[in-house]
Amino acid sequence: MSNIIRTIFALMIVGFVATAQEEDYAVAMDFQLDNASQYVWRGIVINDEQVMQPSVTASVGGFSLNVWGNFDMTDTGLAGNDEFSEVDYTLAYNGEVDAFNFGIGAVYYDYIGGNPREETAEVFGSIGFDVMLNPTLTVYYDFDEADGFYGTLGVGHSIPLNDEETFTFDLAAKVAYADGDYNEYYYGVDDHGFVDVVGSVGLAYAITENIGVGISVSYSELLDNDIEDNADFAYGDSDAFWTTWSVSVGF
């Protein structure tokens, strides 16, 4: 299945580039480098020690192509090596209609460097509301390995700390719900229910129009008792507290 998924994503990427060239759109590029004290994904502690996570995003019109990677700084992660253990590829389209924003896309998760996890892929859709806290509902469907749904409801708000609004205090929170197939694959619990909750606070500063830096502190906890017990056994932790330093450049 992974070869088919790779082929589909390769064709989609070629189509993305060809469309941008044919329509002569200006392509925006954004680079970001995160240094995190842990790698936590959907409540799962993938690595409880320091990681580097670079990403690059190309955007044209409402379309975007993102490549994100995780580099383990020590040999304590699931891959057991101090090297790249994961590269994710995301193709998405985002738009706005009145007070609503929406997005659709697909993600391919490629695990490398000795990472024992199975490569997989998801499609997703989201809808957000341009009101206080910007609530956003996102639903993912893993159509390869898990064959299940995972959905999140998130809120977030940025508070300017100076008149130029280049220095902000950022708040965000998210709660997730998954079906039995998803929970069975990742946690060995064949039942639907709330999975995890995560909250973060951070500071962001725009040095120039194209360069920014930031720091955030996050906390994640699994909500279901059976999932929590199995996660403690399978991944070593069922909750996590971590910090992330970020540098971003766009043009």
PDB file of C-alpha atoms in Angstrom:
ATOM      1  CA  MET A   1       0.000   0.000   0.000  1.00  0.00           C
ATOM      2  CA  SER A   2       2.844   2.426   0.803  1.00  0.00           C
ATOM      3  CA  ASN A   3       4.145   2.343  -2.799  1.00  0.00           C
ATOM      4  CA  ILE A   4       0.683   3.282  -4.078  1.00  0.00           C
ATOM      5  CA  ILE A   5       0.486   6.121  -1.560  1.00  0.00           C
ATOM      6  CA  ARG A   6       3.942   7.364  -2.549  1.00  0.00           C
ATOM      7  CA  THR A   7       2.901   7.369  -6.209  1.00  0.00           C
ATOM      8  CA  ILE A   8      -0.309   9.286  -5.479  1.00  0.00           C
ATOM      9  CA  PHE A   9       1.532  11.914  -3.460  1.00  0.00           C
ATOM     10  CA  ALA A  10       4.246  12.238  -6.105  1.00  0.00           C
ATOM     11  CA  LEU A  11       1.604  12.876  -8.788  1.00  0.00           C
ATOM     12  CA  MET A  12      -0.148  15.417  -6.570  1.00  0.00           C
ATOM     13  CA  ILE A  13       3.139  17.254  -5.956  1.00  0.00           C
ATOM     14  CA  VAL A  14       3.895  17.311  -9.687  1.00  0.00           C
ATOM     15  CA  GLY A  15       0.404  18.681 -10.317  1.00  0.00           C
ATOM     16  CA  PHE A  16       0.906  21.346  -7.636  1.00  0.00           C
ATOM     17  CA  VAL A  17       4.155  22.555  -9.213  1.00  0.00           C
ATOM     18  CA  ALA A  18       2.781  22.390 -12.758  1.00  0.00           C
ATOM     19  CA  THR A  19      -0.304  24.404 -11.807  1.00  0.00           C
ATOM     20  CA  ALA A  20       1.815  27.099 -10.183  1.00  0.00           C
ATOM     21  CA  GLN A  21       4.018  27.385 -13.277  1.00  0.00           C
ATOM     22  CA  GLU A  22       1.123  27.299 -15.751  1.00  0.00           C
ATOM     23  CA  GLU A  23      -0.874  29.988 -13.971  1.00  0.00           C
ATOM     24  CA  ASP A  24       2.279  32.038 -13.307  1.00  0.00           C
ATOM     25  CA  TYR A  25       1.362  32.482  -9.659  1.00  0.00           C
ATOM     26  CA  ALA A  26       3.889  33.843  -7.184  1.00  0.00           C
ATOM     27  CA  VAL A  27       4.932  31.026  -4.865  1.00  0.00           C
ATOM     28  CA  ALA A  28       5.415  31.952  -1.208  1.00  0.00           C
ATOM     29  CA  MET A  29       8.035  29.983   0.737  1.00  0.00           C
ATOM     30  CA  ASP A  30       8.133  29.580   4.513  1.00  0.00           C
ATOM     31  CA  PHE A  31      10.853  27.847   6.524  1.00  0.00           C
ATOM     32  CA  GLN A  32      10.600  26.976  10.203  1.00  0.00           C
ATOM     33  CA  LEU A  33      12.927  25.264  12.651  1.00  0.00           C
ATOM     34  CA  ASP A  34      11.615  24.057  16.020  1.00  0.00           C
ATOM     35  CA  ASN A  35      13.768  22.844  18.884  1.00  0.00           C
ATOM     36  CA  ALA A  36      11.511  20.868  21.242  1.00  0.00           C
ATOM     37  CA  SER A  37      12.366  19.250  24.562  1.00  0.00           C
ATOM     38  CA  GLN A  38      10.089  16.298  23.597  1.00  0.00           C
ATOM     39  CA  TYR A  39       8.272  15.028  20.520  1.00  0.00           C
ATOM     40  CA  VAL A  40       4.599  14.543  21.403  1.00  0.00           C
ATOM     41  CA  TRP A  41       2.024  13.666  18.723  1.00  0.00           C
ATOM     42  CA  ARG A  42      -1.677  13.414  19.587  1.00  0.00           C
ATOM     43  CA  GLY A  43      -0.919  12.550  23.181  1.00  0.00           C
ATOM     44  CA  ILE A  44       1.700   9.938  22.249  1.00  0.00           C
ATOM     45  CA  VAL A  45       5.202  10.640  23.560  1.00  0.00           C
ATOM     46  CA  ILE A  46       7.277   9.637  20.537  1.00  0.00           C
ATOM     47  CA  ASN A  47      10.542  10.836  22.091  1.00  0.00           C
ATOM     48  CA  ASP A  48      10.900  12.140  25.641  1.00  0.00           C
ATOM     49  CA  GLU A  49      14.185  13.921  24.890  1.00  0.00           C
ATOM     50  CA  GLN A  50      15.271  16.814  22.690  1.00  0.00           C
ATOM     51  CA  VAL A  51      14.400  16.873  18.984  1.00  0.00           C
ATOM     52  CA  MET A  52      14.826  19.251  16.048  1.00  0.00           C
ATOM     53  CA  GLN A  53      11.869  19.639  13.696  1.00  0.00           C
ATOM     54  CA  PRO A  54      12.483  21.560  10.458  1.00  0.00           C
ATOM     55  CA  SER A  55       9.739  22.260   7.924  1.00  0.00           C
ATOM     56  CA  VAL A  56       9.295  24.036   4.618  1.00  0.00           C
ATOM     57  CA  THR A  57       5.997  25.152   3.066  1.00  0.00           C
ATOM     58  CA  ALA A  58       5.358  26.286  -0.506  1.00  0.00           C
ATOM     59  CA  SER A  59       2.060  28.135  -1.046  1.00  0.00           C
ATOM     60  CA  VAL A  60       0.325  29.358  -4.180  1.00  0.00           C
ATOM     61  CA  GLY A  61      -3.219  30.684  -4.191  1.00  0.00           C
ATOM     62  CA  GLY A  62      -5.026  28.646  -1.549  1.00  0.00           C
ATOM     63  CA  PHE A  63      -2.857  25.566  -2.122  1.00  0.00           C
ATOM     64  CA  SER A  64       0.116  24.555   0.006  1.00  0.00           C
ATOM     65  CA  LEU A  65       2.728  21.814   0.111  1.00  0.00           C
ATOM     66  CA  ASN A  66       4.510  21.194   3.411  1.00  0.00           C
ATOM     67  CA  VAL A  67       7.433  18.890   4.195  1.00  0.00           C
ATOM     68  CA  TRP A  68       8.104  18.379   7.914  1.00  0.00           C
ATOM     69  CA  GLY A  69      10.778  16.290   9.589  1.00  0.00           C
ATOM     70  CA  ASN A  70      11.749  15.056  13.037  1.00  0.00           C
ATOM     71  CA  PHE A  71      15.423  14.682  13.937  1.00  0.00           C
ATOM     72  CA  ASP A  72      16.162  12.839  17.189  1.00  0.00           C
ATOM     73  CA  MET A  73      19.014  14.540  19.043  1.00  0.00           C
ATOM     74  CA  THR A  74      19.634  11.400  21.127  1.00  0.00           C
ATOM     75  CA  ASP A  75      19.118   7.646  20.683  1.00  0.00           C
ATOM     76  CA  THR A  76      16.108   7.499  23.033  1.00  0.00           C
ATOM     77  CA  GLY A  77      13.285   7.824  20.470  1.00  0.00           C
ATOM     78  CA  LEU A  78      11.311   5.001  18.883  1.00  0.00           C
ATOM     79  CA  ALA A  79      13.887   4.818  16.081  1.00  0.00           C
ATOM     80  CA  GLY A  80      16.727   4.406  18.602  1.00  0.00           C
ATOM     81  CA  ASN A  81      19.085   6.594  16.536  1.00  0.00           C
ATOM     82  CA  ASP A  82      20.246  10.209  16.647  1.00  0.00           C
ATOM     83  CA  GLU A  83      19.080  10.930  13.083  1.00  0.00           C
ATOM     84  CA  PHE A  84      15.922  11.709  11.122  1.00  0.00           C
ATOM     85  CA  SER A  85      13.151   9.330  12.200  1.00  0.00           C
ATOM     86  CA  GLU A  86      10.165  10.800  10.344  1.00  0.00           C
ATOM     87  CA  VAL A  87       9.290  12.921   7.312  1.00  0.00           C
ATOM     88  CA  ASP A  88       5.679  14.006   6.697  1.00  0.00           C
ATOM     89  CA  TYR A  89       4.276  15.402   3.454  1.00  0.00           C
ATOM     90  CA  THR A  90       1.077  17.483   3.539  1.00  0.00           C
ATOM     91  CA  LEU A  91      -0.899  18.810   0.580  1.00  0.00           C
ATOM     92  CA  ALA A  92      -3.756  21.155   1.447  1.00  0.00           C
ATOM     93  CA  TYR A  93      -6.177  23.751   0.167  1.00  0.00           C
ATOM     94  CA  ASN A  94      -7.483  26.521   2.441  1.00  0.00           C
ATOM     95  CA  GLY A  95     -10.171  29.092   1.748  1.00  0.00           C
ATOM     96  CA  GLU A  96     -12.615  31.519   3.331  1.00  0.00           C
ATOM     97  CA  VAL A  97     -16.342  32.117   2.905  1.00  0.00           C
ATOM     98  CA  ASP A  98     -17.743  35.063   4.872  1.00  0.00           C
ATOM     99  CA  ALA A  99     -16.970  34.379   8.554  1.00  0.00           C
ATOM    100  CA  PHE A 100     -15.910  30.777   7.904  1.00  0.00           C
ATOM    101  CA  ASN A 101     -12.562  29.322   6.919  1.00  0.00           C
ATOM    102  CA  PHE A 102     -12.070  25.787   5.706  1.00  0.00           C
ATOM    103  CA  GLY A 103      -9.358  23.385   4.645  1.00  0.00           C
ATOM    104  CA  ILE A 104      -8.985  20.000   2.986  1.00  0.00           C
ATOM    105  CA  GLY A 105      -5.887  17.942   2.384  1.00  0.00           C
ATOM    106  CA  ALA A 106      -3.875  14.772   2.751  1.00  0.00           C
ATOM    107  CA  VAL A 107      -0.860  13.727   4.822  1.00  0.00           C
ATOM    108  CA  TYR A 108       1.673  10.988   4.154  1.00  0.00           C
ATOM    109  CA  TYR A 109       3.703   9.831   7.190  1.00  0.00           C
ATOM    110  CA  ASP A 110       7.073   8.344   6.204  1.00  0.00           C
ATOM    111  CA  TYR A 111       8.995   6.695   9.070  1.00  0.00           C
ATOM    112  CA  ILE A 112      12.716   6.289   8.472  1.00  0.00           C
ATOM    113  CA  GLY A 113      16.030   5.771  10.239  1.00  0.00           C
ATOM    114  CA  GLY A 114      15.014   2.600  12.031  1.00  0.00           C
ATOM    115  CA  ASN A 115      11.643   3.938  13.185  1.00  0.00           C
ATOM    116  CA  PRO A 116       9.455   0.825  13.723  1.00  0.00           C
ATOM    117  CA  ARG A 117       6.147   2.579  13.009  1.00  0.00           C
ATOM    118  CA  GLU A 118       4.271   1.641   9.828  1.00  0.00           C
ATOM    119  CA  GLU A 119       4.061   4.253   7.073  1.00  0.00           C
ATOM    120  CA  THR A 120       0.527   5.525   6.701  1.00  0.00           C
ATOM    121  CA  ALA A 121      -1.603   8.284   5.188  1.00  0.00           C
ATOM    122  CA  GLU A 122      -4.602  10.416   6.109  1.00  0.00           C
ATOM    123  CA  VAL A 123      -7.064  12.764   4.478  1.00  0.00           C
ATOM    124  CA  PHE A 124      -8.547  15.604   6.499  1.00  0.00           C
ATOM    125  CA  GLY A 125     -11.051  18.435   6.463  1.00  0.00           C
ATOM    126  CA  SER A 126     -11.475  21.434   8.751  1.00  0.00           C
ATOM    127  CA  ILE A 127     -13.869  24.291   9.348  1.00  0.00           C
ATOM    128  CA  GLY A 128     -13.213  27.335  11.498  1.00  0.00           C
ATOM    129  CA  PHE A 129     -15.211  30.341  12.644  1.00  0.00           C
ATOM    130  CA  ASP A 130     -13.942  33.919  12.657  1.00  0.00           C
ATOM    131  CA  VAL A 131     -15.213  34.735  16.141  1.00  0.00           C
ATOM    132  CA  MET A 132     -13.603  35.033  19.563  1.00  0.00           C
ATOM    133  CA  LEU A 133     -11.091  32.195  20.198  1.00  0.00           C
ATOM    134  CA  ASN A 134     -11.396  31.082  16.542  1.00  0.00           C
ATOM    135  CA  PRO A 135     -12.891  27.617  17.222  1.00  0.00           C
ATOM    136  CA  THR A 136     -11.837  25.063  14.599  1.00  0.00           C
ATOM    137  CA  LEU A 137     -13.084  21.525  14.018  1.00  0.00           C
ATOM    138  CA  THR A 138     -10.738  19.167  12.147  1.00  0.00           C
ATOM    139  CA  VAL A 139     -11.423  15.531  11.224  1.00  0.00           C
ATOM    140  CA  TYR A 140      -8.715  13.130   9.996  1.00  0.00           C
ATOM    141  CA  TYR A 141      -9.296   9.752   8.386  1.00  0.00           C
ATOM    142  CA  ASP A 142      -6.393   7.292   8.259  1.00  0.00           C
ATOM    143  CA  PHE A 143      -7.211   5.204   5.172  1.00  0.00           C
ATOM    144  CA  ASP A 144      -4.115   3.010   5.288  1.00  0.00           C
ATOM    145  CA  GLU A 145      -2.973   1.459   8.577  1.00  0.00           C
ATOM    146  CA  ALA A 146      -5.461   2.561  11.252  1.00  0.00           C
ATOM    147  CA  ASP A 147      -8.505   2.793   8.974  1.00  0.00           C
ATOM    148  CA  GLY A 148     -10.105   5.091  11.537  1.00  0.00           C
ATOM    149  CA  PHE A 149     -11.163   8.641  12.385  1.00  0.00           C
ATOM    150  CA  TYR A 150      -9.505  11.161  14.719  1.00  0.00           C
ATOM    151  CA  GLY A 151     -11.097  14.577  15.268  1.00  0.00           C
ATOM    152  CA  THR A 152     -10.090  17.702  17.176  1.00  0.00           C
ATOM    153  CA  LEU A 153     -11.838  20.817  18.408  1.00  0.00           C
ATOM    154  CA  GLY A 154      -9.374  23.613  18.999  1.00  0.00           C
ATOM    155  CA  VAL A 155      -9.384  27.246  20.109  1.00  0.00           C
ATOM    156  CA  GLY A 156      -6.682  29.888  20.105  1.00  0.00           C
ATOM    157  CA  HIS A 157      -6.099  33.571  20.698  1.00  0.00           C
ATOM    158  CA  SER A 158      -3.199  36.003  20.290  1.00  0.00           C
ATOM    159  CA  ILE A 159      -2.874  39.068  22.515  1.00  0.00           C
ATOM    160  CA  PRO A 160      -0.675  41.913  21.152  1.00  0.00           C
ATOM    161  CA  LEU A 161       1.886  43.146  23.671  1.00  0.00           C
ATOM    162  CA  ASN A 162       2.977  46.252  21.776  1.00  0.00           C
ATOM    163  CA  ASP A 163       1.389  48.887  19.548  1.00  0.00           C
ATOM    164  CA  GLU A 164       2.973  47.472  16.382  1.00  0.00           C
ATOM    165  CA  GLU A 165       1.520  44.016  17.212  1.00  0.00           C
ATOM    166  CA  THR A 166       4.895  42.430  16.467  1.00  0.00           C
ATOM    167  CA  PHE A 167       5.101  40.944  19.967  1.00  0.00           C
ATOM    168  CA  THR A 168       2.246  38.639  20.993  1.00  0.00           C
ATOM    169  CA  PHE A 169       1.174  36.345  23.806  1.00  0.00           C
ATOM    170  CA  ASP A 170      -0.447  33.238  22.304  1.00  0.00           C
ATOM    171  CA  LEU A 171      -2.901  30.807  23.883  1.00  0.00           C
ATOM    172  CA  ALA A 172      -4.203  27.547  22.376  1.00  0.00           C
ATOM    173  CA  ALA A 173      -6.054  24.420  23.473  1.00  0.00           C
ATOM    174  CA  LYS A 174      -7.365  21.331  21.721  1.00  0.00           C
ATOM    175  CA  VAL A 175      -9.364  18.236  22.660  1.00  0.00           C
ATOM    176  CA  ALA A 176      -9.544  15.081  20.518  1.00  0.00           C
ATOM    177  CA  TYR A 177     -12.060  12.289  19.951  1.00  0.00           C
ATOM    178  CA  ALA A 178     -11.433   9.082  17.973  1.00  0.00           C
ATOM    179  CA  ASP A 179     -13.354   6.019  16.844  1.00  0.00           C
ATOM    180  CA  GLY A 180     -12.659   2.446  17.910  1.00  0.00           C
ATOM    181  CA  ASP A 181     -10.545   1.559  14.855  1.00  0.00           C
ATOM    182  CA  TYR A 182      -8.161   4.445  15.473  1.00  0.00           C
ATOM    183  CA  ASN A 183      -7.884   3.733  19.202  1.00  0.00           C
ATOM    184  CA  GLU A 184      -7.395   0.018  18.584  1.00  0.00           C
ATOM    185  CA  TYR A 185      -4.493   0.674  16.211  1.00  0.00           C
ATOM    186  CA  TYR A 186      -2.619   3.194  18.358  1.00  0.00           C
ATOM    187  CA  TYR A 187      -3.591   2.114  21.879  1.00  0.00           C
ATOM    188  CA  GLY A 188      -5.064  -1.386  21.699  1.00  0.00           C
ATOM    189  CA  VAL A 189      -8.430  -0.104  22.964  1.00  0.00           C
ATOM    190  CA  ASP A 190     -11.322  -1.078  20.686  1.00  0.00           C
ATOM    191  CA  ASP A 191     -13.697   1.680  21.768  1.00  0.00           C
ATOM    192  CA  HIS A 192     -14.501   5.225  20.703  1.00  0.00           C
ATOM    193  CA  GLY A 193     -14.102   8.158  23.038  1.00  0.00           C
ATOM    194  CA  PHE A 194     -12.115  11.230  23.965  1.00  0.00           C
ATOM    195  CA  VAL A 195      -8.405  10.588  23.485  1.00  0.00           C
ATOM    196  CA  ASP A 196      -6.243  13.534  24.482  1.00  0.00           C
ATOM    197  CA  VAL A 197      -6.179  17.196  25.384  1.00  0.00           C
ATOM    198  CA  VAL A 198      -3.336  19.649  24.828  1.00  0.00           C
ATOM    199  CA  GLY A 199      -2.828  23.263  25.837  1.00  0.00           C
ATOM    200  CA  SER A 200      -0.050  25.735  25.170  1.00  0.00           C
ATOM    201  CA  VAL A 201       1.045  29.275  25.962  1.00  0.00           C
ATOM    202  CA  GLY A 202       3.722  31.129  24.063  1.00  0.00           C
ATOM    203  CA  LEU A 203       5.429  34.338  23.082  1.00  0.00           C
ATOM    204  CA  ALA A 204       6.091  35.297  19.454  1.00  0.00           C
ATOM    205  CA  TYR A 205       8.106  38.203  18.088  1.00  0.00           C
ATOM    206  CA  ALA A 206       8.281  39.379  14.467  1.00  0.00           C
ATOM    207  CA  ILE A 207      11.843  40.643  14.038  1.00  0.00           C
ATOM    208  CA  THR A 208      11.070  41.804  10.505  1.00  0.00           C
ATOM    209  CA  GLU A 209       8.168  41.284   8.119  1.00  0.00           C
ATOM    210  CA  ASN A 210       9.722  37.958   7.054  1.00  0.00           C
ATOM    211  CA  ILE A 211      11.570  36.712  10.156  1.00  0.00           C
ATOM    212  CA  GLY A 212      10.053  35.629  13.449  1.00  0.00           C
ATOM    213  CA  VAL A 213      11.031  33.843  16.659  1.00  0.00           C
ATOM    214  CA  GLY A 214       8.987  32.285  19.416  1.00  0.00           C
ATOM    215  CA  ILE A 215       8.865  30.103  22.489  1.00  0.00           C
ATOM    216  CA  SER A 216       5.970  28.002  23.771  1.00  0.00           C
ATOM    217  CA  VAL A 217       5.219  25.737  26.703  1.00  0.00           C
ATOM    218  CA  SER A 218       2.787  22.850  26.161  1.00  0.00           C
ATOM    219  CA  TYR A 219       1.072  20.171  28.216  1.00  0.00           C
ATOM    220  CA  SER A 220      -0.644  17.049  26.867  1.00  0.00           C
ATOM    221  CA  GLU A 221      -2.641  14.383  28.679  1.00  0.00           C
ATOM    222  CA  LEU A 222      -4.533  11.262  27.612  1.00  0.00           C
ATOM    223  CA  LEU A 223      -8.138  11.227  28.820  1.00  0.00           C
ATOM    224  CA  ASP A 224      -9.344   7.613  28.707  1.00  0.00           C
ATOM    225  CA  ASN A 225      -8.153   5.348  31.545  1.00  0.00           C
ATOM    226  CA  ASP A 226      -7.646   2.273  29.337  1.00  0.00           C
ATOM    227  CA  ILE A 227      -5.823   4.322  26.704  1.00  0.00           C
ATOM    228  CA  GLU A 228      -3.699   5.911  29.424  1.00  0.00           C
ATOM    229  CA  ASP A 229      -2.712   2.528  30.886  1.00  0.00           C
ATOM    230  CA  ASN A 230      -1.811   1.082  27.491  1.00  0.00           C
ATOM    231  CA  ALA A 231       0.133   4.204  26.507  1.00  0.00           C
ATOM    232  CA  ASP A 232       2.173   3.990  29.707  1.00  0.00           C
ATOM    233  CA  PHE A 233       3.132   0.444  28.700  1.00  0.00           C
ATOM    234  CA  ALA A 234       3.639   1.005  24.955  1.00  0.00           C
ATOM    235  CA  TYR A 235       5.163   4.488  24.878  1.00  0.00           C
ATOM    236  CA  GLY A 236       6.439   5.048  28.397  1.00  0.00           C
ATOM    237  CA  ASP A 237       4.270   8.071  29.228  1.00  0.00           C
ATOM    238  CA  SER A 238       0.618   9.087  29.103  1.00  0.00           C
ATOM    239  CA  ASP A 239       1.149  12.801  29.699  1.00  0.00           C
ATOM    240  CA  ALA A 240       3.878  15.242  28.772  1.00  0.00           C
ATOM    241  CA  PHE A 241       5.161  18.750  29.426  1.00  0.00           C
ATOM    242  CA  TRP A 242       7.539  20.317  26.913  1.00  0.00           C
ATOM    243  CA  THR A 243       8.973  23.571  25.581  1.00  0.00           C
ATOM    244  CA  THR A 244       9.567  24.578  21.972  1.00  0.00           C
ATOM    245  CA  TRP A 245      11.822  27.286  20.530  1.00  0.00           C
ATOM    246  CA  SER A 246      11.011  28.379  16.965  1.00  0.00           C
ATOM    247  CA  VAL A 247      12.608  30.394  14.191  1.00  0.00           C
ATOM    248  CA  SER A 248      10.704  31.123  10.978  1.00  0.00           C
ATOM    249  CA  VAL A 249      11.661  32.783   7.700  1.00  0.00           C
ATOM    250  CA  GLY A 250       9.293  33.567   4.859  1.00  0.00           C
ATOM    251  CA  PHE A 251       9.509  35.205   1.462  1.00  0.00           C
TER     252      PHE A 251
END
